[in-house]
Short mmCIF file of C-alpha atoms and ligand atoms in Angstrom, two decimals:
data_model
loop_
_atom_site.label_atom_id
_atom_site.label_comp_id
_atom_site.label_asym_id
_atom_site.label_seq_id
_atom_site.Cartn_x
_atom_site.Cartn_y
_atom_site.Cartn_z
CA UNK A 827 -0.05 0.07 0.09
CA UNK A 828 1.04 3.45 -0.91
CA UNK A 829 1.65 5.87 1.71
CA UNK A 830 -1.29 8.41 0.74
CA UNK A 831 -3.68 5.27 0.62
CA UNK A 832 -2.28 4.08 4.16
CA UNK A 833 -2.51 7.29 5.67
CA UNK A 834 -6.20 7.38 4.49
CA UNK A 835 -7.07 4.21 5.61
CA UNK A 836 -5.54 5.15 9.57
CA UNK A 837 -7.42 8.24 9.61
CA UNK A 838 -10.20 6.45 8.68
CA UNK A 839 -10.13 3.75 11.50
CA UNK A 840 -9.31 6.57 13.58
CA UNK A 841 -12.60 9.02 13.36
CA UNK A 842 -14.32 5.43 13.41
CA UNK A 843 -12.98 4.66 16.54
CA UNK A 844 -13.46 8.01 17.98
CA UNK A 845 -17.27 7.59 16.93
CA UNK A 846 -17.81 4.47 18.47
CA UNK A 847 -16.17 5.41 21.65
CA UNK A 848 -18.40 8.92 22.07
CA UNK A 849 -21.51 7.30 20.96
CA UNK A 850 -21.09 3.96 22.99
CA UNK A 851 -19.89 5.84 26.16
CA UNK A 852 -22.38 8.90 25.61
CA UNK A 853 -24.21 10.13 28.62
CA UNK A 854 -27.75 10.70 28.75
CA UNK A 855 -27.48 14.57 29.43
CA UNK A 856 -30.76 13.81 31.67
CA UNK A 857 -29.58 11.49 33.93
CA UNK A 858 -27.90 12.74 37.22
CA UNK A 859 -24.27 13.77 36.82
CA UNK A 860 -21.52 11.33 37.14
CA UNK A 861 -18.49 10.38 35.69
CA UNK A 862 -17.82 9.59 31.75
CA UNK A 863 -18.61 6.11 30.89
CA UNK A 864 -16.21 3.99 28.88
CA UNK A 865 -17.52 2.06 25.59
CA UNK A 866 -18.49 -1.46 27.01
CA UNK A 867 -17.24 -1.59 30.45
CA UNK A 868 -18.97 1.91 31.74
CA UNK A 869 -17.36 3.01 34.62
CA UNK A 870 -16.35 -0.53 36.26
CA UNK A 871 -12.75 0.35 36.57
CA UNK A 872 -13.61 3.52 38.86
CA UNK A 873 -14.67 0.64 41.46
CA UNK A 874 -12.06 -0.96 43.81
CA UNK A 875 -12.35 -3.89 46.03
CA UNK A 876 -14.23 -1.73 48.13
CA UNK A 877 -16.74 -0.09 46.16
CA UNK A 878 -18.71 1.81 48.77
CA UNK A 879 -15.64 3.44 49.66
CA UNK A 880 -14.58 4.06 45.95
CA UNK A 881 -18.12 5.56 45.23
CA UNK A 882 -18.19 7.44 48.31
CA UNK A 883 -15.20 9.47 46.61
CA UNK A 884 -16.94 9.84 43.33
CA UNK A 885 -20.11 11.36 45.22
CA UNK A 886 -17.65 13.89 46.52
CA UNK A 887 -17.55 15.00 42.91
CA UNK A 888 -20.71 14.50 41.52
CA UNK A 889 -22.92 14.90 44.51
CA UNK A 890 -25.80 12.81 46.47
CA UNK A 891 -27.54 11.59 43.62
CA UNK A 892 -25.15 10.36 40.66
CA UNK A 893 -25.15 8.12 37.88
CA UNK A 894 -22.88 5.57 36.31
CA UNK A 895 -22.60 2.82 34.02
CA UNK A 896 -21.35 -0.68 35.53
CA UNK A 897 -20.96 -2.76 32.19
CA UNK A 898 -24.28 -2.32 30.35
CA UNK A 899 -26.35 -1.47 33.44
CA UNK A 900 -27.36 2.12 34.57
CA UNK A 901 -26.79 2.53 38.23
CA UNK A 902 -27.88 5.57 40.50
CA UNK A 903 -25.81 5.46 43.54
CA UNK A 904 -27.66 7.73 46.76
CA UNK A 905 -25.19 9.23 49.09
CA UNK A 906 -27.43 11.31 51.14
CA UNK A 907 -30.10 11.33 53.84
CA UNK A 908 -32.33 14.32 51.78
CA UNK A 909 -31.98 12.06 48.52
CA UNK A 910 -32.53 8.57 50.42
CA UNK A 911 -35.70 10.31 51.84
CA UNK A 912 -36.95 11.09 48.47
CA UNK A 913 -36.18 7.90 47.13
CA UNK A 914 -37.56 5.49 50.14
CA UNK A 915 -40.03 7.71 51.68
CA UNK A 916 -41.53 9.91 48.76
CA UNK A 917 -41.26 7.67 45.90
CA UNK A 918 -41.32 4.57 47.96
CA UNK A 919 -43.37 2.65 45.78
CA UNK A 920 -41.13 3.69 42.78
CA UNK A 921 -38.16 2.32 43.82
CA UNK A 922 -39.62 -0.66 45.73
CA UNK A 923 -38.32 -3.33 43.08
CA UNK A 924 -35.03 -5.49 43.46
CA UNK A 925 -32.21 -5.42 41.07
CA UNK A 926 -31.65 -9.23 40.88
CA UNK A 927 -28.04 -10.39 41.11
CA UNK A 928 -27.60 -13.21 38.76
CA UNK A 929 -26.50 -15.71 41.90
CA UNK A 930 -30.07 -14.97 43.11
CA UNK A 931 -31.57 -16.68 39.99
CA UNK A 932 -30.34 -20.01 41.09
CA UNK A 933 -32.97 -22.78 41.41
CA UNK A 934 -35.39 -19.97 40.49
CA UNK A 935 -34.88 -18.17 43.75
CA UNK A 936 -35.73 -14.79 42.25
CA UNK A 937 -39.27 -15.76 41.61
CA UNK A 938 -40.02 -17.38 45.17
CA UNK A 939 -38.00 -15.03 47.54
CA UNK A 940 -39.02 -12.49 49.81
CA UNK A 941 -35.67 -10.74 49.40
CA UNK A 942 -35.77 -10.43 45.68
CA UNK A 943 -39.74 -10.62 44.42
CA UNK A 944 -40.75 -7.34 43.20
CA UNK A 945 -43.15 -5.50 45.99
CA UNK A 946 -46.18 -7.34 44.65
CA UNK A 947 -48.83 -9.80 46.23
CA UNK A 948 -46.47 -12.69 46.81
CA UNK A 949 -43.89 -10.44 47.93
CA UNK A 950 -46.91 -8.77 50.84
CA UNK A 951 -48.10 -12.33 51.41
CA UNK A 952 -44.68 -13.31 52.47
CA UNK A 953 -43.59 -10.24 54.64
CA UNK A 954 -47.05 -10.96 56.65
CA UNK A 955 -46.46 -14.56 57.38
CA UNK A 956 -42.86 -13.44 58.59
CA UNK A 957 -44.39 -10.66 60.72
CA UNK A 958 -47.40 -12.73 62.01
CA UNK A 959 -45.05 -16.17 63.06
CA UNK A 960 -41.54 -14.60 63.41
CA UNK A 961 -41.19 -10.92 63.95
CA UNK A 962 -44.44 -9.52 65.64
CA UNK A 963 -43.51 -8.04 69.28
CA UNK A 964 -45.85 -10.78 70.59
CA UNK A 965 -44.23 -13.26 68.94
CA UNK A 966 -40.47 -11.92 70.04
CA UNK A 967 -41.73 -11.32 73.55
CA UNK A 968 -42.87 -15.39 73.62
CA UNK A 969 -39.49 -16.48 72.37
CA UNK A 970 -36.90 -14.49 74.50
CA UNK A 971 -36.21 -17.47 76.26
CA UNK A 972 -34.43 -19.17 73.25
CA UNK A 973 -32.37 -16.05 72.92
CA UNK A 974 -31.73 -16.20 76.67
CA UNK A 975 -30.51 -19.70 76.60
CA UNK A 976 -27.97 -19.04 72.84
CA UNK A 977 -26.60 -16.28 74.70
CA UNK A 978 -25.70 -18.26 77.80
CA UNK A 979 -24.30 -20.99 75.52
CA UNK A 980 -22.00 -18.25 73.92
CA UNK A 981 -20.90 -17.48 77.46
CA UNK A 982 -19.87 -20.91 78.10
CA UNK A 983 -17.97 -21.26 74.97
CA UNK A 984 -16.19 -17.95 76.01
CA UNK A 985 -15.85 -19.32 79.53
CA UNK A 986 -13.97 -22.60 77.99
CA UNK A 987 -11.72 -20.42 76.26
CA UNK A 988 -11.13 -18.34 79.35
CA UNK A 989 -10.22 -21.91 81.12
CA UNK A 990 -8.01 -22.96 78.24
CA UNK A 991 -6.45 -19.22 77.86
CA UNK A 992 -7.75 -19.58 74.13
CA UNK A 993 -8.72 -16.39 71.98
CA UNK A 994 -12.16 -16.03 70.83
CA UNK A 995 -12.92 -15.79 67.06
CA UNK A 996 -15.59 -13.15 68.05
CA UNK A 997 -17.37 -12.94 64.33
CA UNK A 998 -17.45 -16.72 64.41
CA UNK A 999 -18.52 -17.35 67.71
CA UNK A 1000 -21.24 -14.47 67.06
CA UNK A 1001 -22.35 -16.17 63.65
CA UNK A 1002 -22.89 -19.68 65.45
CA UNK A 1003 -24.91 -18.07 68.33
CA UNK A 1004 -27.00 -16.09 65.43
CA UNK A 1005 -27.92 -19.63 63.61
CA UNK A 1006 -28.47 -21.19 66.60
CA UNK A 1007 -31.04 -18.62 67.84
CA UNK A 1008 -32.77 -18.66 64.55
CA UNK A 1009 -32.69 -22.71 64.07
CA UNK A 1010 -34.49 -22.86 67.77
CA UNK A 1011 -36.81 -20.03 66.70
CA UNK A 1012 -37.80 -21.91 63.73
CA UNK A 1013 -36.86 -25.67 64.25
CA UNK A 1014 -36.48 -25.75 67.84
CA UNK A 1015 -33.00 -27.30 67.12
CA UNK A 1016 -29.22 -26.12 66.84
CA UNK A 1017 -27.79 -26.56 63.44
CA UNK A 1018 -24.28 -25.61 64.36
CA UNK A 1019 -21.57 -25.87 67.48
CA UNK A 1020 -18.62 -23.74 68.62
CA UNK A 1021 -16.05 -26.26 68.37
CA UNK A 1022 -14.89 -26.66 65.23
CA UNK A 1023 -14.57 -30.60 64.98
CA UNK A 1024 -17.77 -31.22 65.13
CA UNK A 1025 -20.17 -31.30 62.02
CA UNK A 1026 -20.06 -27.67 60.37
CA UNK A 1027 -22.61 -28.95 57.27
CA UNK A 1028 -24.99 -26.00 57.90
CA UNK A 1029 -22.50 -23.41 58.66
CA UNK A 1030 -20.72 -24.30 55.60
CA UNK A 1031 -23.33 -24.30 53.06
CA UNK A 1032 -25.11 -20.81 54.62
CA UNK A 1033 -20.85 -19.37 54.24
CA UNK A 1034 -20.42 -21.08 50.94
CA UNK A 1035 -23.92 -19.34 50.02
CA UNK A 1036 -23.10 -15.69 51.04
CA UNK A 1037 -19.56 -16.05 49.58
CA UNK A 1038 -20.94 -16.66 46.43
CA UNK A 1039 -23.49 -13.76 46.52
CA UNK A 1040 -20.88 -11.50 47.93
CA UNK A 1041 -18.70 -11.72 44.97
CA UNK A 1042 -18.71 -9.37 41.99
CA UNK A 1043 -20.14 -11.11 39.37
CA UNK A 1044 -19.01 -10.18 35.62
CA UNK A 1045 -22.76 -11.87 34.35
CA UNK A 1046 -24.35 -8.89 36.64
CA UNK A 1047 -22.61 -6.40 34.47
CA UNK A 1048 -22.34 -8.30 31.41
CA UNK A 1049 -25.64 -10.39 31.21
CA UNK A 1050 -23.92 -12.22 27.77
CA UNK A 1051 -21.50 -13.80 29.62
CA UNK A 1052 -24.52 -15.79 31.73
CA UNK A 1053 -24.14 -19.28 29.30
CA UNK A 1054 -20.35 -18.99 30.17
CA UNK A 1055 -20.16 -18.73 33.87
CA UNK A 1056 -17.35 -17.31 33.76
CA UNK A 1057 -16.02 -17.28 37.44
CA UNK A 1058 -17.78 -20.75 37.87
CA UNK A 1059 -20.46 -19.09 40.57
CA UNK A 1060 -23.41 -20.42 39.38
CA UNK A 1061 -21.75 -23.79 39.44
CA UNK A 1062 -20.64 -23.64 43.05
CA UNK A 1063 -23.69 -21.61 44.02
CA UNK A 1064 -25.62 -24.65 42.48
CA UNK A 1065 -23.69 -27.07 45.13
CA UNK A 1066 -24.27 -24.76 48.12
CA UNK A 1067 -27.85 -24.37 47.24
CA UNK A 1068 -28.16 -28.22 47.30
CA UNK A 1069 -26.58 -28.48 50.45
CA UNK A 1070 -28.78 -26.06 52.36
CA UNK A 1071 -31.96 -27.49 50.72
CA UNK A 1072 -30.97 -30.84 51.39
CA UNK A 1073 -30.54 -29.95 54.96
CA UNK A 1074 -34.14 -28.00 55.22
CA UNK A 1075 -35.54 -30.87 53.38
CA UNK A 1076 -34.31 -33.69 56.20
CA UNK A 1077 -35.22 -31.15 58.95
CA UNK A 1078 -38.85 -30.91 56.98
CA UNK A 1079 -39.51 -34.13 56.15
CA UNK A 1080 -39.02 -35.18 59.97
CA UNK A 1081 -41.30 -32.89 61.44
CA UNK A 1082 -43.73 -34.06 59.14
CA UNK A 1083 -43.09 -37.59 60.18
CA UNK A 1084 -43.27 -36.43 63.93
CA UNK A 1085 -46.72 -34.57 63.30
CA UNK A 1086 -47.67 -37.68 61.48
CA UNK A 1087 -46.89 -39.96 64.36
CA UNK A 1088 -48.42 -38.16 67.10
CA UNK A 1089 -51.66 -37.48 65.44
CA UNK A 1090 -52.20 -40.72 65.07
CA UNK A 1091 -51.04 -41.42 68.60
CA UNK A 1092 -53.39 -41.70 71.67
CA UNK A 1093 -50.83 -41.20 74.09
CA UNK A 1094 -51.53 -37.61 75.17
CA UNK A 1095 -47.93 -36.67 76.11
CA UNK A 1096 -46.81 -37.48 72.55
CA UNK A 1097 -49.69 -35.51 71.37
CA UNK A 1098 -48.94 -32.11 73.37
CA UNK A 1099 -45.75 -31.26 72.00
CA UNK A 1100 -44.44 -27.89 71.87
CA UNK A 1101 -45.48 -25.96 68.52
CA UNK A 1102 -42.91 -23.71 66.97
CA UNK A 1103 -42.56 -21.58 63.39
CA UNK A 1104 -41.78 -24.25 61.48
CA UNK A 1105 -45.29 -26.20 62.66
CA UNK A 1106 -47.20 -23.00 62.24
CA UNK A 1107 -45.73 -22.76 58.80
CA UNK A 1108 -46.54 -26.72 57.94
CA UNK A 1109 -49.97 -25.76 59.13
CA UNK A 1110 -50.15 -22.83 57.02
CA UNK A 1111 -49.22 -25.12 53.66
CA UNK A 1112 -51.76 -27.56 55.16
CA UNK A 1113 -54.93 -24.85 55.37
CA UNK A 1114 -54.35 -23.14 52.16
CA UNK A 1115 -54.06 -24.05 48.58
CA UNK A 1116 -50.51 -24.75 47.01
CA UNK A 1117 -50.54 -21.48 44.99
CA UNK A 1118 -50.76 -19.64 48.34
CA UNK A 1119 -47.55 -20.75 50.15
CA UNK A 1120 -45.92 -24.18 49.28
CA UNK A 1121 -43.27 -26.32 50.96
CA UNK A 1122 -41.09 -25.13 47.83
CA UNK A 1123 -42.04 -20.97 49.29
CA UNK A 1124 -41.12 -22.42 52.79
CA UNK A 1125 -37.51 -23.82 51.54
CA UNK A 1126 -36.65 -20.58 49.86
CA UNK A 1127 -37.99 -18.58 52.75
CA UNK A 1128 -35.66 -20.19 55.26
CA UNK A 1129 -32.93 -20.00 52.90
CA UNK A 1130 -33.67 -15.94 52.90
CA UNK A 1131 -34.18 -15.87 56.70
CA UNK A 1132 -30.70 -17.86 57.54
CA UNK A 1133 -28.71 -15.95 54.67
CA UNK A 1134 -29.98 -12.44 55.67
CA UNK A 1135 -30.19 -12.67 59.51
CA UNK A 1136 -26.78 -14.38 60.53
CA UNK A 1137 -23.88 -12.86 59.16
CA UNK A 1138 -25.23 -9.25 59.38
CA UNK A 1139 -25.60 -9.97 63.10
CA UNK A 1140 -22.25 -11.41 63.73
CA UNK A 1141 -20.75 -8.80 61.61
CA UNK A 1142 -22.06 -5.77 63.93
CA UNK A 1143 -21.09 -7.63 66.88
CA UNK A 1144 -17.44 -8.22 65.86
CA UNK A 1145 -16.83 -4.70 64.91
CA UNK A 1146 -18.87 -3.43 68.19
CA UNK A 1147 -16.43 -5.75 70.05
CA UNK A 1148 -13.31 -4.33 68.11
CA UNK A 1149 -14.48 -0.64 68.80
CA UNK A 1150 -14.73 -1.23 72.80
CA UNK A 1151 -11.41 -3.13 72.78
CA UNK A 1152 -10.00 0.11 71.08
CA UNK A 1153 -11.88 2.33 73.90
CA UNK A 1154 -11.59 0.50 77.30
CA UNK A 1155 -13.20 3.96 78.87
CA UNK A 1156 -16.17 2.82 76.65
CA UNK A 1157 -16.40 -0.42 77.57
CA UNK A 1158 -16.11 0.41 81.55
CA UNK A 1159 -18.75 3.15 81.26
CA UNK A 1160 -21.27 0.01 79.34
CA UNK A 1161 -20.37 -2.25 82.03
CA UNK A 1162 -20.88 0.04 85.15
CA UNK A 1163 -24.47 1.20 83.40
CA UNK A 1164 -25.01 -2.77 83.38
CA UNK A 1165 -24.09 -3.47 86.65
CA UNK A 1166 -25.82 -0.51 88.27
CA UNK A 1167 -28.89 -1.91 86.65
CA UNK A 1168 -28.37 -5.07 87.84
CA UNK A 1169 -27.68 -3.65 91.17
CA UNK A 1170 -24.46 -5.60 91.62
CA UNK A 1171 -26.49 -9.20 91.13
CA UNK A 1172 -24.93 -11.52 88.04
CA UNK A 1173 -28.10 -11.66 86.48
CA UNK A 1174 -27.44 -11.40 82.98
CA UNK A 1175 -29.15 -8.49 81.08
CA UNK A 1176 -32.05 -9.69 79.24
CA UNK A 1177 -34.39 -8.21 76.43
CA UNK A 1178 -36.51 -6.01 78.83
CA UNK A 1179 -33.30 -4.39 80.10
CA UNK A 1180 -32.34 -3.07 77.06
CA UNK A 1181 -34.72 0.32 77.55
CA UNK A 1182 -32.90 1.04 80.21
CA UNK A 1183 -29.33 1.02 78.90
CA UNK A 1184 -29.14 4.36 76.99
CA UNK A 1185 -25.22 4.00 76.78
CA UNK A 1186 -25.46 0.27 75.59
CA UNK A 1187 -28.18 1.24 72.86
CA UNK A 1188 -25.66 4.34 71.71
CA UNK A 1189 -22.96 1.64 70.98
CA UNK A 1190 -24.87 -0.23 68.63
CA UNK A 1191 -26.00 2.69 66.80
CA UNK A 1192 -22.67 4.04 66.71
CA UNK A 1193 -21.18 0.78 65.61
CA UNK A 1194 -24.16 0.74 62.66
CA UNK A 1195 -23.17 4.39 61.54
CA UNK A 1196 -19.72 3.14 61.07
CA UNK A 1197 -19.92 -0.13 60.16
CA UNK A 1198 -23.35 -0.78 58.08
CA UNK A 1199 -22.99 -4.59 57.38
CA UNK A 1200 -24.52 -4.06 54.08
CA UNK A 1201 -23.28 -0.71 52.95
CA UNK A 1202 -25.39 -0.09 49.89
CA UNK A 1203 -28.80 -2.08 51.75
CA UNK A 1204 -29.98 -4.66 48.94
CA UNK A 1205 -30.13 -3.06 45.25
CA UNK A 1206 -33.16 -1.82 44.68
CA UNK A 1207 -34.55 -0.96 41.20
CA UNK A 1208 -36.93 1.62 39.58
CA UNK A 1209 -40.28 0.38 38.29
CA UNK A 1210 -40.73 2.55 35.57
CA UNK A 1211 -39.09 6.19 34.95
CA UNK A 1212 -39.04 8.62 37.38
CA UNK A 1213 -37.83 11.85 37.69
CA UNK A 1214 -36.05 13.03 40.71
CA UNK A 1215 -34.88 16.43 41.71
CA UNK A 1216 -35.07 17.08 37.92
CA UNK A 1217 -32.98 14.23 36.66
CA UNK A 1218 -34.27 11.39 34.65
CA UNK A 1219 -33.98 7.96 36.54
CA UNK A 1220 -34.77 5.54 33.86
CA UNK A 1221 -37.04 2.15 34.79
CA UNK A 1222 -35.07 -1.04 35.60
CA UNK A 1223 -32.04 1.51 37.05
CA UNK A 1224 -30.36 -0.17 39.72
CA UNK A 1225 -30.23 2.14 43.07
CA UNK A 1226 -27.51 1.41 45.47
CA UNK A 1227 -28.23 3.95 48.41
CA UNK A 1228 -24.57 3.81 50.07
CA UNK A 1229 -25.54 3.94 53.68
CA UNK A 1230 -21.58 3.79 54.66
CA UNK A 1231 -21.18 7.23 52.95
CA UNK A 1232 -24.20 8.49 54.74
CA UNK A 1233 -22.66 7.42 58.01
CA UNK A 1234 -19.19 9.10 57.16
CA UNK A 1235 -20.52 12.13 55.91
CA UNK A 1236 -18.87 15.10 57.47
CA UNK A 1237 -21.49 17.14 56.58
CA UNK A 1238 -23.91 15.12 59.12
CA UNK A 1239 -21.52 14.03 61.85
CA UNK A 1240 -18.92 15.46 63.59
CA UNK A 1241 -15.57 13.73 64.00
CA UNK A 1242 -17.28 11.03 61.71
CA UNK A 1243 -14.64 8.60 61.64
CA UNK A 1244 -14.42 8.56 65.55
CA UNK A 1245 -16.34 5.93 67.71
CA UNK A 1246 -18.13 8.29 69.87
CA UNK A 1247 -21.57 6.84 70.97
CA UNK A 1248 -21.61 9.42 73.61
CA UNK A 1249 -23.10 11.73 70.11
CA UNK A 1250 -26.39 9.52 70.57
CA UNK A 1251 -27.13 10.22 74.09
CA UNK A 1252 -28.75 13.47 73.86
CA UNK A 1253 -30.44 12.97 70.18
CA UNK A 1254 -33.62 11.03 69.09
CA UNK A 1255 -31.57 9.38 66.55
CA UNK A 1256 -32.97 5.86 65.79
CA UNK A 1257 -32.50 3.05 62.90
CA UNK A 1258 -36.04 2.48 62.37
CA UNK A 1259 -36.10 4.13 59.05
CA UNK A 1260 -37.27 7.33 59.83
CA UNK A 1261 -34.13 9.06 60.38
CA UNK A 1262 -32.37 8.75 56.89
CA UNK A 1263 -28.55 9.59 58.28
CA UNK A 1264 -29.23 6.36 60.31
CA UNK A 1265 -30.47 3.65 57.82
CA UNK A 1266 -28.45 0.69 58.54
CA UNK A 1267 -31.61 -1.49 58.10
CA UNK A 1268 -32.82 0.50 55.08
CA UNK A 1269 -36.33 2.37 55.11
CA UNK A 1270 -40.03 1.94 53.46
CA UNK A 1271 -41.53 -1.10 52.37
CA UNK A 1272 -38.14 -2.85 51.46
CA UNK A 1273 -36.84 -2.57 54.99
CA UNK A 1274 -35.30 -4.97 56.80
CA UNK A 1275 -38.23 -7.18 58.52
CA UNK A 1276 -35.75 -8.73 61.29
CA UNK A 1277 -34.85 -5.59 62.61
CA UNK A 1278 -36.59 -6.03 66.14
CA UNK A 1279 -34.93 -9.72 66.47
CA UNK A 1280 -31.82 -8.03 65.04
CA UNK A 1281 -32.10 -5.06 68.06
CA UNK A 1282 -32.81 -7.86 70.91
CA UNK A 1283 -29.88 -9.92 70.11
CA UNK A 1284 -27.26 -7.57 69.38
CA UNK A 1285 -28.00 -6.17 72.74
CA UNK A 1286 -28.01 -9.04 74.36
CA UNK A 1287 -24.83 -10.51 73.22
CA UNK A 1288 -22.80 -7.53 73.31
CA UNK A 1289 -23.97 -6.53 76.90
CA UNK A 1290 -23.48 -10.09 78.27
CA UNK A 1291 -20.03 -10.38 76.93
CA UNK A 1292 -18.62 -6.93 78.39
CA UNK A 1293 -21.05 -7.60 81.54
CA UNK A 1294 -18.84 -11.26 82.03
CA UNK A 1295 -15.52 -10.59 80.77
CA UNK A 1296 -12.76 -7.83 80.03
CA UNK A 1297 -10.86 -8.59 76.96
CA UNK A 1298 -7.46 -8.15 75.49
CA UNK A 1299 -6.10 -8.78 71.80
CA UNK A 1300 -4.60 -11.96 71.28
CA UNK A 1301 -0.57 -12.10 71.70
CA UNK A 1302 -0.83 -8.96 73.63
CA UNK A 1303 -1.09 -7.19 70.47
CA UNK A 1304 -1.60 -3.23 70.75
CA UNK A 1305 -4.85 -1.77 69.69
CA UNK A 1306 -2.72 0.80 67.69
CA UNK A 1307 -1.61 -1.94 65.62
CA UNK A 1308 -5.07 -3.57 64.73
CA UNK A 1309 -6.01 -4.00 60.96
CA UNK A 1310 -9.28 -2.13 61.05
CA UNK A 1311 -9.62 -2.41 57.21
CA UNK A 1312 -12.99 -4.11 56.21
CA UNK A 1313 -13.71 -7.03 53.61
CA UNK A 1314 -16.59 -6.28 50.97
CA UNK A 1315 -18.84 -8.92 50.16
CA UNK A 1316 -22.15 -10.00 51.03
CA UNK A 1317 -21.84 -8.08 54.43
CA UNK A 1318 -18.62 -6.21 55.40
CA UNK A 1319 -16.89 -7.93 58.12
CA UNK A 1320 -13.47 -7.30 58.96
CA UNK A 1321 -10.70 -8.03 56.79
CA UNK A 1322 -8.56 -9.82 59.58
CA UNK A 1323 -11.19 -11.79 62.29
CA UNK A 1324 -11.00 -10.58 65.59
CA UNK A 1325 -9.12 -12.55 68.13
CA UNK A 1326 -9.63 -11.51 71.33
CA UNK A 1327 -8.80 -12.98 74.86
CA UNK A 1328 -11.28 -12.90 77.54
CA UNK A 1329 -10.85 -12.70 81.17
CA UNK A 1330 -13.32 -13.54 83.77
CA UNK A 1331 -14.60 -10.89 85.68
C1 HEM B 2357 -27.82 -6.60 62.17
C2 HEM B 2357 -28.32 -7.10 61.71
C3 HEM B 2357 -29.36 -6.82 60.01
C4 HEM B 2357 -28.81 -5.68 59.44
C5 HEM B 2357 -27.99 -4.46 59.80
C6 HEM B 2357 -29.78 -6.01 58.38
C7 HEM B 2357 -30.34 -5.36 57.30
C8 HEM B 2357 -30.96 -5.02 56.11
C9 HEM B 2357 -31.15 -4.29 54.90
C10 HEM B 2357 -30.00 -3.18 54.72
C11 HEM B 2357 -32.07 -4.77 54.33
C12 HEM B 2357 -32.52 -4.34 52.85
C13 HEM B 2357 -33.38 -3.08 52.91
C14 HEM B 2357 -33.29 -2.42 51.63
O1 HEM B 2357 -33.16 -2.82 50.54
O2 HEM B 2357 -34.02 -1.10 51.77
C15 HEM B 2357 -32.55 -6.32 54.86
C16 HEM B 2357 -33.29 -6.66 54.43
C17 HEM B 2357 -33.77 -8.13 54.98
N1 HEM B 2357 -33.65 -8.30 55.99
FE1 HEM B 2357 -32.17 -7.70 57.37
N2 HEM B 2357 -30.76 -7.02 58.46
C18 HEM B 2357 -30.43 -7.51 59.52
C19 HEM B 2357 -31.03 -8.69 60.31
C20 HEM B 2357 -31.66 -9.46 59.84
C21 HEM B 2357 -32.36 -10.63 60.45
C22 HEM B 2357 -31.91 -11.15 61.86
C23 HEM B 2357 -33.17 -11.16 59.77
C24 HEM B 2357 -34.27 -12.38 59.84
C25 HEM B 2357 -33.90 -12.92 60.94
C26 HEM B 2357 -33.36 -10.19 58.46
C27 HEM B 2357 -34.10 -10.55 57.27
C28 HEM B 2357 -34.02 -9.82 56.12
C29 HEM B 2357 -34.90 -10.07 54.98
C30 HEM B 2357 -36.08 -11.17 54.96
C31 HEM B 2357 -34.79 -8.76 54.11
C32 HEM B 2357 -35.53 -8.96 52.87
C33 HEM B 2357 -36.52 -7.66 52.90
C34 HEM B 2357 -37.19 -7.36 51.47
O3 HEM B 2357 -36.55 -7.43 50.49
O4 HEM B 2357 -38.73 -7.15 51.82
N3 HEM B 2357 -32.48 -9.46 58.64
N4 HEM B 2357 -31.66 -5.98 56.25
#
């Protein structure tokens, strides 16, 4: 090729690439402001392995209502209480659908799941069931002895570590307590143990599901890759899901057998066994037609409850203990508040005591402000095109509410990076969805249904751990040397597990 024709060819290629680059990356000018998207990948490269931090930094440039293109998905990021209120209060219904990650589609989970269904009739029915049988104040009051018993077992485990002069893996121990509290509430049985030599099948399956759900998945950004399962997440997810469903099926089958035996038995003692949540849910299946609540609905509901309601609690507790170990004066103040209320007796903190422990409550709020376990809530989705603050939010846009960024915004909180429970003592700020500067459980109709049980568990566990023990770091590590990094996944636990040595008081 001679020089002029190769020059013309190169020039044409250059012009075409610029055209493709500009057209495919072009922003809709009515979308909320945001960084310029690259063709095909959009803004993916602007996310680090801690996307809550990357998006918090970006929102400082582009504002509290920001838009990005993550792969081919338009994503709206909310980073202020005002905008959060506009979406989840003023326009609650319009943003009440879920943007479904591919791993939630395994076994058609998203078509049955309370966490992923659109906010329609089927979802409302499931919310009603959880309220009526699990989370109403009446249900929770009636089951507090279960949580007390499980917290006592946690303390027994800690005492054993104390005797053996061993450090406690706080997150792992709290995870066991959370699983067993929930499993006893529902099935009246433990599903895991503290000692790792015993069977951990259930714990491993829950961990597995959470791990694959928490991994950034290329398929969510480029659905065209779905048939290739490039990270093997679908294959792995199927293995864990089979294991989990297998365990639930076995429990359900055993219960059905026991019920059949007891209904045909003439022995009154056998007949009058205690009814638990599983019995009530099985009764619901018996009474209604399959289309309303079936055995399959029950299995998927159980998956949601255990996935949503265990690591969220243990992660929060691990961060609370981390901060208390770093701040011994605050621990002492909380302990004093408890011993004063108990009037020096050795009685454990109970649920009825929580309202009289304002400093303990402030510690939990402060922990959830700094370390919300789900930093973006669960992804919401716009039901149809909506205008917000003069900007265009298109139908099916994914909505991420960066509660981590809101919790650390210096315009809202003084000394936002400092752990200072005292800030909550003289103000009426709660995490029940009304104060948008603190919404670790979300707000509006998709708000966490397990809030009340989480509230009770967190106060009981933390209160008892500091009431009965003092704590120091393993190997006499100095608190200044603690690694305070978090790990991003389905929840945001510590990067390095907290290993703390208990000292009996
Ligand atoms: C510290 C503990 C917990 C935190 C911080 C937490 C936080 C959240 C958040 C942020 C959401 C999504 C809200 C939204 O997208 O607007 C959620 C949803 C949910 N949570 Fe929790 N949660 C906790 C404990 C629990 C517990 C103990 C359970 C049940 C045993 C539970 C069950 C659920 C369920 C089923 C959903 C889905 C609700 C729906 O989509 O309608 N959570 N949670």
